[in-house]
Coordinates of N, CA and C in Angstrom, one line a residue:
Chain R
X1 N 56.1 106.7 77.0 CA 55.4 104.8 78.2 C 54.5 105.0 78.5
X2 N 54.4 104.5 80.0 CA 52.5 104.6 80.0 C 52.7 105.8 81.8
X3 N 51.4 107.4 81.7 CA 51.9 108.1 82.4 C 49.4 107.9 83.0
X4 N 49.8 109.3 84.0 CA 48.4 109.9 83.9 C 48.5 111.3 85.1
X5 N 48.3 111.9 83.8 CA 47.8 113.3 85.5 C 46.7 113.4 85.3
X6 N 46.3 114.3 86.6 CA 45.7 114.8 87.0 C 44.8 116.0 87.1
X7 N 44.7 116.4 87.3 CA 43.9 117.7 88.0 C 45.1 117.4 89.7
X8 N 45.4 118.5 90.5 CA 45.6 118.8 91.6 C 44.4 119.3 92.8
X9 N 44.9 119.3 94.0 CA 43.7 119.8 94.4 C 44.0 120.2 95.7
X10 N 43.3 120.7 96.4 CA 42.2 120.3 96.2 C 41.5 120.3 96.0
X11 N 40.3 120.6 96.2 CA 38.5 120.9 95.8 C 38.0 120.7 96.7
X12 N 36.9 122.0 96.1 CA 36.4 122.5 97.0 C 35.2 122.4 97.1
X13 N 33.9 122.5 97.0 CA 32.3 122.1 96.1 C 31.8 122.2 97.3
X14 N 30.3 122.9 96.6 CA 29.0 123.6 98.2 C 27.8 122.4 97.3
X15 N 27.2 122.1 98.0 CA 27.0 121.4 98.1 C 25.9 120.4 96.9
X16 N 25.4 119.6 95.6 CA 24.8 120.6 94.7 C 25.3 121.1 93.8
X17 N 26.9 121.3 93.9 CA 27.3 122.1 92.6 C 27.9 120.9 91.8
X18 N 28.6 121.4 90.0 CA 28.8 120.5 89.7 C 30.9 119.9 89.5
X19 N 30.6 119.2 89.7 CA 31.6 118.8 90.0 C 32.6 118.2 88.7
X20 N 34.1 118.3 88.1 CA 35.4 117.8 86.9 C 36.5 117.8 87.5
X21 N 36.5 117.1 87.4 CA 37.8 116.6 87.5 C 38.7 116.1 86.6
X22 N 39.5 116.6 86.4 CA 40.3 116.8 84.1 C 41.2 115.1 84.9
X23 N 41.6 114.3 83.7 CA 42.7 113.2 83.5 C 42.9 113.3 82.1
X24 N 44.7 113.3 82.2 CA 44.9 113.0 80.3 C 45.7 112.0 81.3
X25 N 46.3 111.1 79.5 CA 46.9 109.9 79.5 C 48.1 110.2 79.1
X26 N 48.9 109.3 78.9 CA 49.8 109.4 77.8 C 49.9 107.7 77.8
X27 N 50.0 106.4 76.9 CA 50.5 105.0 76.7 C 51.0 104.5 75.3
X28 N 51.0 103.3 75.3 CA 51.4 103.4 74.2 C 50.1 101.7 74.3
X29 N 49.5 101.3 72.7 CA 48.5 100.7 72.9 C 47.2 101.4 72.9
X30 N 46.4 100.5 72.9 CA 45.2 101.2 73.7 C 45.3 100.8 75.0
X31 N 44.6 101.7 76.3 CA 45.3 101.7 77.3 C 43.1 101.4 78.2
X32 N 42.4 100.4 78.6 CA 41.5 101.1 79.7 C 42.2 102.1 80.2
X33 N 40.5 102.5 81.2 CA 40.6 103.3 81.9 C 40.0 103.7 82.8
X34 N 40.2 104.0 84.0 CA 39.2 103.7 85.4 C 39.5 104.6 86.3
X35 N 38.5 104.9 86.8 CA 38.6 106.5 87.9 C 38.3 105.2 89.5
X36 N 39.4 105.4 90.5 CA 38.9 105.2 91.3 C 38.3 106.2 92.2
X37 N 37.6 105.9 93.8 CA 37.6 106.6 94.1 C 37.8 106.3 96.3
X38 N 38.3 106.7 96.6 CA 39.3 106.5 98.0 C 38.9 107.1 98.8
X39 N 37.4 106.6 100.0 CA 37.1 106.8 101.0 C 37.5 107.0 102.3
X40 N 37.8 107.8 103.7 CA 39.3 108.0 104.6 C 38.7 106.7 105.2
X41 N 40.1 106.7 105.1 CA 40.0 105.8 105.9 C 40.3 104.0 105.6
X42 N 40.0 104.4 103.8 CA 39.4 103.4 103.4 C 40.2 102.7 102.3
X43 N 40.7 101.6 101.1 CA 41.3 101.3 99.9 C 40.7 101.6 98.6
X44 N 40.9 101.4 97.1 CA 40.0 102.1 96.7 C 38.8 101.0 96.1
X45 N 38.5 101.8 95.8 CA 37.3 101.0 95.6 C 36.5 101.7 93.7
X46 N 36.0 101.2 92.8 CA 36.5 101.3 91.7 C 35.1 102.0 91.3
X47 N 35.4 103.1 90.6 CA 34.4 103.8 90.5 C 33.2 104.1 89.1
X48 N 34.5 103.8 88.3 CA 33.7 104.1 86.4 C 35.1 102.9 85.6
X49 N 34.4 102.7 84.7 CA 35.1 102.5 83.7 C 35.2 102.3 82.4
X50 N 35.9 102.7 81.5 CA 35.9 102.2 79.9 C 36.9 101.3 79.0
X51 N 36.2 100.9 78.3 CA 36.9 100.5 77.5 C 38.1 99.9 76.1
X52 N 37.6 101.7 76.0 CA 37.9 102.4 74.8 C 37.0 103.1 73.9
X53 N 37.9 104.0 73.0 CA 37.5 104.8 72.2 C 36.1 105.4 72.3
X54 N 36.1 106.4 72.7 CA 34.3 107.0 73.2 C 33.4 105.9 73.7
X55 N 34.2 105.0 74.7 CA 33.4 104.4 75.7 C 32.4 105.5 77.0
X56 N 31.6 105.5 77.2 CA 31.2 106.3 78.5 C 31.1 105.2 79.7
X57 N 31.8 105.4 80.8 CA 31.9 104.5 82.7 C 30.9 105.9 82.7
X58 N 30.0 105.4 83.9 CA 28.7 106.2 84.2 C 28.8 105.3 86.0
X59 N 28.4 105.6 86.8 CA 28.2 105.1 88.1 C 28.1 106.8 89.1
X60 N 27.0 106.2 90.2 CA 25.9 106.7 91.5 C 26.6 108.5 90.7
X61 N 25.5 108.6 89.1 CA 26.2 110.1 88.4 C 27.1 110.6 88.6
X62 N 28.7 109.5 89.2 CA 29.8 110.1 87.6 C 29.7 109.2 86.7
X63 N 30.1 110.6 86.0 CA 31.0 110.2 84.3 C 31.6 109.9 83.7
X64 N 32.4 109.7 82.8 CA 33.3 110.1 82.4 C 34.1 109.0 80.9
X65 N 33.7 110.0 80.4 CA 34.1 109.1 78.0 C 35.8 109.3 78.0
X66 N 36.0 107.9 77.0 CA 37.0 108.1 76.9 C 37.4 108.8 75.7
X67 N 38.5 110.2 75.9 CA 38.5 110.7 74.5 C 40.2 110.3 74.0
X68 N 39.9 109.6 72.5 CA 41.2 109.3 72.7 C 41.7 110.6 71.7
X69 N 41.1 111.3 71.5 CA 41.7 112.4 70.7 C 42.3 113.7 71.4
X70 N 41.8 114.2 72.6 CA 42.3 114.2 73.8 C 43.1 114.3 75.0
X71 N 43.7 112.6 74.5 CA 43.8 111.7 74.9 C 43.3 112.2 76.9
X72 N 42.3 112.3 76.7 CA 41.0 112.6 78.0 C 40.4 111.3 78.6
X73 N 39.5 112.5 80.0 CA 38.8 110.9 80.5 C 38.7 111.6 81.7
X74 N 38.6 113.3 81.5 CA 37.6 113.5 82.5 C 36.4 113.0 83.5
X75 N 36.7 113.3 84.5 CA 35.1 112.9 85.8 C 33.9 113.9 86.0
X76 N 33.2 113.5 86.4 CA 32.3 114.7 86.1 C 31.0 114.1 87.0
X77 N 30.4 115.3 87.1 CA 28.6 114.9 87.8 C 27.8 116.7 87.8
X78 N 26.8 115.7 88.0 CA 26.6 117.2 88.0 C 25.9 117.7 89.8
X79 N 25.1 116.8 90.4 CA 25.1 117.2 91.6 C 26.6 116.9 92.9
X80 N 27.3 117.3 93.9 CA 27.5 116.5 93.8 C 26.8 117.0 95.3
X81 N 27.7 115.5 96.1 CA 26.5 115.6 97.3 C 28.1 115.5 98.8
X82 N 27.4 115.7 100.4 CA 28.4 116.0 100.8 C 29.0 114.0 100.9
X83 N 29.2 112.9 101.4 CA 29.1 111.8 101.0 C 30.6 111.6 99.2
X84 N 29.9 112.0 99.3 CA 30.7 112.4 97.2 C 32.1 112.9 98.0
X85 N 33.1 113.3 99.4 CA 34.6 114.1 99.9 C 34.7 112.6 99.7
X86 N 35.7 112.8 99.6 CA 37.0 111.2 99.3 C 37.8 111.6 98.1
X87 N 38.3 111.0 97.9 CA 40.3 110.9 97.0 C 39.6 110.7 96.2
X88 N 40.1 111.3 94.2 CA 40.0 110.6 92.9 C 40.7 109.9 91.9
X89 N 40.9 108.9 91.9 CA 42.4 108.8 90.9 C 42.3 107.7 90.1
X90 N 42.3 108.7 88.9 CA 42.7 107.9 87.4 C 43.5 107.2 87.2
X91 N 43.8 106.2 86.3 CA 43.9 105.5 85.9 C 44.2 104.8 84.6
X92 N 45.4 104.0 84.0 CA 44.9 104.0 82.8 C 45.4 101.8 83.8
X93 N 45.1 100.8 82.6 CA 46.0 99.5 82.1 C 46.1 99.3 80.7
X94 N 46.7 98.5 80.7 CA 47.0 98.4 78.8 C 47.7 96.2 79.2
X95 N 47.2 96.5 78.1 CA 48.0 94.3 77.8 C 48.6 94.6 77.4
X96 N 49.9 95.5 76.7 CA 51.4 96.1 76.4 C 51.6 95.9 77.3
X97 N 51.0 96.2 78.3 CA 52.1 96.1 79.8 C 51.7 94.9 80.7
X98 N 51.9 94.3 79.9 CA 50.8 92.9 81.2 C 49.8 93.1 82.0
X99 N 48.4 94.1 82.0 CA 47.3 95.0 82.4 C 47.8 95.1 84.2
X100 N 48.9 96.0 83.9 CA 50.3 96.8 85.1 C 49.4 98.3 85.2
X101 N 48.1 98.5 86.9 CA 47.9 100.0 86.0 C 49.3 100.9 86.7
X102 N 48.7 102.4 86.3 CA 49.2 103.3 86.5 C 48.5 104.6 87.0
X103 N 48.9 105.0 88.4 CA 47.7 106.1 88.9 C 48.1 107.7 88.6
X104 N 47.2 107.8 88.3 CA 47.6 109.4 89.1 C 47.6 109.9 90.1
X105 N 48.4 111.0 90.8 CA 48.7 111.2 92.0 C 47.4 111.8 93.1
X106 N 45.6 111.2 92.4 CA 45.0 111.5 92.9 C 44.1 112.9 93.1
X107 N 43.5 113.3 93.4 CA 42.1 114.4 93.7 C 41.8 115.0 95.0
X108 N 41.7 115.6 95.5 CA 41.0 115.7 97.2 C 39.6 116.7 96.7
X109 N 38.9 115.9 97.2 CA 37.2 116.1 96.6 C 36.6 116.9 98.1
X110 N 36.0 117.8 99.2 CA 35.8 118.0 100.0 C 34.0 119.0 99.0
X111 N 33.1 118.4 99.9 CA 32.0 118.5 99.4 C 31.5 119.5 100.7
X112 N 31.1 120.2 100.9 CA 30.2 121.5 102.2 C 29.2 122.1 101.7
X113 N 27.9 121.0 103.0 CA 26.6 121.8 103.1 C 26.6 122.5 103.0
Chain B
X1 N 36.4 85.5 104.9 CA 36.7 86.3 104.0 C 35.7 86.4 102.4
X2 N 35.7 87.6 102.5 CA 35.1 88.4 101.3 C 36.4 89.0 99.7
X3 N 37.1 88.5 99.7 CA 37.7 90.1 98.9 C 39.0 89.9 99.7
X4 N 39.3 91.1 99.0 CA 41.1 91.0 100.0 C 41.3 91.5 101.8
X5 N 41.5 90.9 102.0 CA 42.5 91.3 103.4 C 43.7 91.4 103.9
X6 N 43.4 92.3 104.3 CA 45.6 93.3 104.5 C 46.1 92.4 106.4
X7 N 47.2 92.4 106.9 CA 47.2 92.2 108.1 C 48.7 92.8 108.5
X8 N 49.0 93.7 109.2 CA 48.6 93.7 109.7 C 47.6 95.9 109.7
X9 N 46.1 95.9 110.7 CA 46.1 97.0 110.6 C 46.8 98.5 110.2
X10 N 47.6 98.4 111.3 CA 49.1 99.2 111.4 C 49.8 98.3 112.0
X11 N 51.5 99.3 111.8 CA 51.8 99.3 112.9 C 52.5 101.0 112.7
X12 N 53.6 100.0 114.3 CA 54.8 100.5 114.6 C 56.3 100.4 114.6
X13 N 57.6 100.4 114.1 CA 58.4 99.5 114.0 C 60.1 100.7 113.9
X14 N 59.9 99.7 114.5 CA 61.7 100.3 115.0 C 62.4 100.1 113.8
X15 N 63.0 101.4 112.9 CA 64.4 101.5 112.1 C 65.9 99.9 112.4
X16 N 65.6 99.1 111.1 CA 67.0 98.2 111.7 C 65.3 97.2 111.1
X17 N 64.0 96.9 111.8 CA 63.8 95.9 112.1 C 63.4 94.4 110.5
X18 N 63.0 93.5 110.8 CA 62.3 93.0 109.6 C 60.7 92.7 110.2
X19 N 60.2 93.6 108.8 CA 58.4 93.4 109.1 C 57.6 93.0 108.1
X20 N 56.8 91.9 107.1 CA 56.2 91.1 107.1 C 54.7 91.5 106.0
X21 N 54.7 91.9 105.4 CA 52.8 92.6 105.5 C 52.2 91.5 104.6
X22 N 51.2 91.3 105.2 CA 50.0 89.4 105.2 C 48.8 90.2 104.1
X23 N 48.9 90.1 102.9 CA 48.3 89.6 102.1 C 46.7 88.6 101.9
X24 N 45.8 88.1 101.9 CA 45.6 87.1 100.6 C 43.5 87.8 100.7
X25 N 42.9 86.9 99.1 CA 42.3 87.8 98.5 C 41.2 86.0 98.6
X26 N 40.5 85.8 98.7 CA 39.3 84.6 98.0 C 38.7 84.7 96.7
X27 N 39.8 85.6 95.8 CA 39.0 85.8 94.4 C 39.2 84.6 93.8
X28 N 40.1 84.0 94.0 CA 41.4 83.3 92.6 C 41.0 83.6 91.9
X29 N 42.7 85.8 92.2 CA 42.5 86.1 91.4 C 43.7 85.4 90.7
X30 N 43.9 85.8 89.3 CA 46.1 85.2 89.1 C 46.8 86.9 89.4
X31 N 46.6 87.3 89.1 CA 47.4 89.0 89.3 C 47.8 89.0 90.9
X32 N 48.1 89.4 91.1 CA 48.4 90.3 93.1 C 49.0 91.4 92.3
X33 N 49.1 92.7 92.9 CA 49.9 93.5 93.5 C 50.4 94.6 94.8
X34 N 52.0 94.7 95.0 CA 52.1 95.8 96.5 C 52.7 97.0 96.0
X35 N 51.6 98.5 96.1 CA 51.0 99.6 96.2 C 51.7 100.0 98.0
X36 N 52.7 101.2 97.9 CA 52.8 102.2 98.6 C 52.3 103.8 98.1
X37 N 51.1 104.3 99.0 CA 50.9 105.8 99.2 C 51.4 106.8 99.6
X38 N 51.8 107.4 99.0 CA 52.0 108.8 100.1 C 51.7 110.4 99.0
X39 N 51.5 111.1 99.9 CA 50.9 113.0 99.3 C 51.7 112.4 98.4
X40 N 50.4 113.3 97.5 CA 51.8 113.6 96.8 C 52.2 112.7 95.4
X41 N 51.3 111.9 95.3 CA 53.0 111.0 94.0 C 51.7 109.7 94.4
X42 N 50.0 110.1 94.9 CA 49.5 108.8 94.4 C 49.7 107.1 94.4
X43 N 49.5 106.3 93.5 CA 50.2 104.7 94.5 C 51.2 104.9 93.7
X44 N 52.5 104.1 93.8 CA 53.2 103.5 93.1 C 53.3 102.5 93.5
X45 N 53.5 101.4 91.9 CA 53.5 99.4 92.7 C 54.8 99.7 92.9
X46 N 55.1 98.3 94.1 CA 56.4 98.3 94.8 C 57.0 96.6 94.0
X47 N 56.1 96.1 94.1 CA 56.2 94.3 93.3 C 54.7 93.2 92.6
X48 N 53.9 92.7 91.7 CA 53.7 92.3 91.3 C 53.7 90.6 91.1
X49 N 52.6 89.6 90.8 CA 52.5 88.8 90.6 C 51.6 88.5 89.8
X50 N 51.7 87.7 88.2 CA 51.0 88.1 87.4 C 50.4 86.3 87.6
X51 N 51.1 85.3 87.8 CA 50.3 84.2 88.5 C 50.7 83.5 90.0
X52 N 50.1 82.7 91.1 CA 51.4 82.3 91.5 C 52.8 81.2 90.6
X53 N 53.6 81.0 91.8 CA 55.0 80.7 91.3 C 56.0 82.8 90.4
X54 N 55.0 83.4 89.9 CA 56.8 84.9 90.3 C 55.7 85.9 90.4
X55 N 56.6 86.2 90.1 CA 56.8 87.9 90.5 C 57.3 88.4 89.7
X56 N 57.4 90.2 90.4 CA 57.5 91.7 88.8 C 58.3 91.5 90.5
X57 N 59.3 93.0 89.7 CA 59.4 94.6 90.1 C 58.6 95.6 89.5
X58 N 58.2 95.9 90.5 CA 57.4 97.8 89.6 C 58.2 98.9 90.4
X59 N 57.8 100.0 90.3 CA 58.0 101.2 90.4 C 58.8 101.7 90.7
X60 N 59.1 100.7 92.4 CA 59.9 101.7 93.1 C 60.3 99.9 94.5
X61 N 61.2 98.5 94.0 CA 61.2 98.0 94.5 C 61.7 97.8 95.3
X62 N 62.8 98.9 95.9 CA 63.9 98.7 96.5 C 64.0 99.0 97.9
X63 N 64.1 97.9 98.5 CA 63.7 97.2 100.2 C 63.0 96.4 100.6
X64 N 63.1 96.0 99.8 CA 61.4 94.4 99.5 C 61.5 93.7 98.3
X65 N 61.0 92.5 100.0 CA 60.7 91.8 98.5 C 59.7 91.2 99.3
X66 N 58.8 90.2 98.0 CA 57.6 89.2 97.7 C 58.3 87.9 97.1
X67 N 56.8 86.7 98.3 CA 57.3 85.7 97.4 C 54.6 85.0 97.0
X68 N 55.5 84.5 95.7 CA 53.7 84.3 95.5 C 54.0 82.5 95.7
X69 N 53.2 81.7 97.2 CA 53.5 80.6 97.2 C 52.0 80.2 96.0
X70 N 51.4 79.9 96.5 CA 50.1 80.0 95.6 C 49.3 80.5 95.9
X71 N 48.6 80.5 95.3 CA 47.0 82.1 94.6 C 46.9 83.3 95.9
X72 N 45.8 82.9 96.6 CA 45.6 83.1 97.8 C 46.1 84.5 98.0
X73 N 48.1 84.2 98.6 CA 48.9 84.8 99.2 C 50.4 85.4 98.9
X74 N 50.7 86.5 99.0 CA 51.2 87.8 98.1 C 51.8 88.8 99.9
X75 N 52.2 88.2 100.1 CA 52.5 89.0 101.6 C 54.3 89.9 100.5
X76 N 54.0 90.8 101.5 CA 55.8 91.8 101.0 C 56.3 91.9 102.6
X77 N 57.7 92.5 102.0 CA 58.5 91.7 103.8 C 59.0 92.7 102.8
X78 N 60.1 93.8 104.4 CA 60.7 94.8 104.6 C 62.3 94.4 105.3
X79 N 63.0 94.2 104.6 CA 63.9 93.3 105.5 C 64.9 93.1 106.0
X80 N 64.9 95.2 106.3 CA 65.3 96.4 107.2 C 64.8 97.4 107.0
X81 N 64.0 97.5 108.3 CA 62.8 98.9 107.7 C 63.4 100.9 107.6
X82 N 63.2 101.1 107.0 CA 64.3 103.0 106.7 C 62.6 103.3 107.2
X83 N 63.3 104.7 107.6 CA 62.5 105.4 107.8 C 61.4 106.1 107.2
X84 N 62.0 105.9 105.1 CA 61.6 106.5 104.6 C 60.5 105.4 103.8
X85 N 60.6 104.1 104.8 CA 60.0 103.4 104.0 C 57.7 103.2 104.8
X86 N 58.2 104.7 105.4 CA 57.1 105.8 106.3 C 55.5 104.7 105.9
X87 N 54.5 104.9 105.1 CA 53.7 104.6 104.2 C 52.2 104.3 104.4
X88 N 51.2 104.5 103.2 CA 50.4 103.5 104.2 C 50.5 102.0 102.1
X89 N 50.0 101.2 102.8 CA 50.5 100.1 101.7 C 49.1 99.3 101.0
X90 N 49.4 99.5 100.2 CA 47.7 98.3 99.5 C 47.7 97.5 98.6
X91 N 46.7 96.1 99.5 CA 47.4 94.4 98.1 C 46.2 95.0 96.8
X92 N 46.4 94.6 96.3 CA 45.8 94.5 94.7 C 45.2 93.9 94.7
X93 N 44.7 93.1 93.5 CA 44.2 91.0 92.7 C 43.3 92.4 91.4
X94 N 43.5 91.2 90.3 CA 43.2 91.4 89.8 C 42.5 90.2 89.1
X95 N 41.6 89.8 88.1 CA 41.7 88.5 86.9 C 40.0 88.2 87.5
X96 N 39.8 86.8 87.0 CA 38.5 86.4 86.7 C 37.9 86.4 85.3
X97 N 36.5 87.3 85.9 CA 35.8 87.7 84.9 C 36.1 89.0 83.9
X98 N 36.4 89.9 84.8 CA 36.8 91.5 85.0 C 38.2 90.9 84.8
X99 N 38.9 91.6 84.0 CA 40.8 90.8 83.8 C 41.8 92.3 85.0
X100 N 40.9 93.7 83.4 CA 41.6 94.5 83.4 C 41.3 95.4 85.3
X101 N 40.5 95.0 85.8 CA 39.8 96.1 87.3 C 41.0 95.6 88.8
X102 N 41.3 95.9 88.9 CA 41.8 95.4 90.2 C 41.2 96.5 91.6
X103 N 41.2 95.0 92.7 CA 40.9 95.6 94.3 C 41.6 95.5 94.2
X104 N 40.5 96.5 95.3 CA 42.0 97.0 96.7 C 42.2 96.3 98.0
X105 N 42.7 96.2 99.4 CA 42.5 96.1 100.2 C 42.2 97.3 100.8
X106 N 41.7 97.4 102.7 CA 41.5 98.7 103.2 C 43.3 98.8 103.1
X107 N 44.1 98.4 103.3 CA 45.8 98.9 103.9 C 46.7 99.1 105.4
X108 N 47.8 98.5 105.2 CA 48.3 99.1 105.7 C 49.4 100.6 106.9
X109 N 48.6 100.5 107.1 CA 49.8 101.8 107.5 C 50.8 101.1 107.9
X110 N 51.7 101.7 107.7 CA 53.1 102.0 108.4 C 54.7 103.0 108.9
X111 N 54.6 103.0 109.9 CA 54.8 104.2 110.5 C 56.5 103.1 111.0
X112 N 58.2 104.4 110.7 CA 59.0 103.2 111.1 C 60.2 104.3 111.6
X113 N 60.4 103.8 113.0 CA 60.6 105.1 113.1 C 62.6 105.2 113.3

């Protein structure tokens, strides 16, 4: 079946620190992979995505590379800001399952000045 | 309207009462989804609809029903609310030129006492 496992939180970092949030997946077929971000009191917003192996998604300084050999899609940012404080969700979608989404449990990030 | 709207924003409900959460999108997306978000569990799919006139069960459908009479609206009904249905509910849609991406509404915070 399809599932996503992501790094447990919460994560607390100082401003300008390097961020990695791990995400691994199990899927049938060839899924698309996503990172969504949820700011306090809001719905989820797409942060970046990758639709095939070795693709790199990037947005707002965040990056993630679709690694088929390790079934991973780790989120990274070189220098976090206070405004990056949010909950981050890894997700996959596969045409084999009618494009339904499977979400990880979310990782809470707090960046302190 | 731009995107997805949900109503109400929040609601406190007595156990045993009936409640309908509303969701409307103006993007002409074919697919719509209802999730619940609970701490430590991430987002879990309740029901979905791939196109107007059709619906399907997600991971946690018990106690919930949906209908999809037209493209824009996808209401979620709790026939007889129970305290375990206390959660934040998110509606989402996908379709158009970005078939895989899901767009989320702002959420409804429901408390069942």
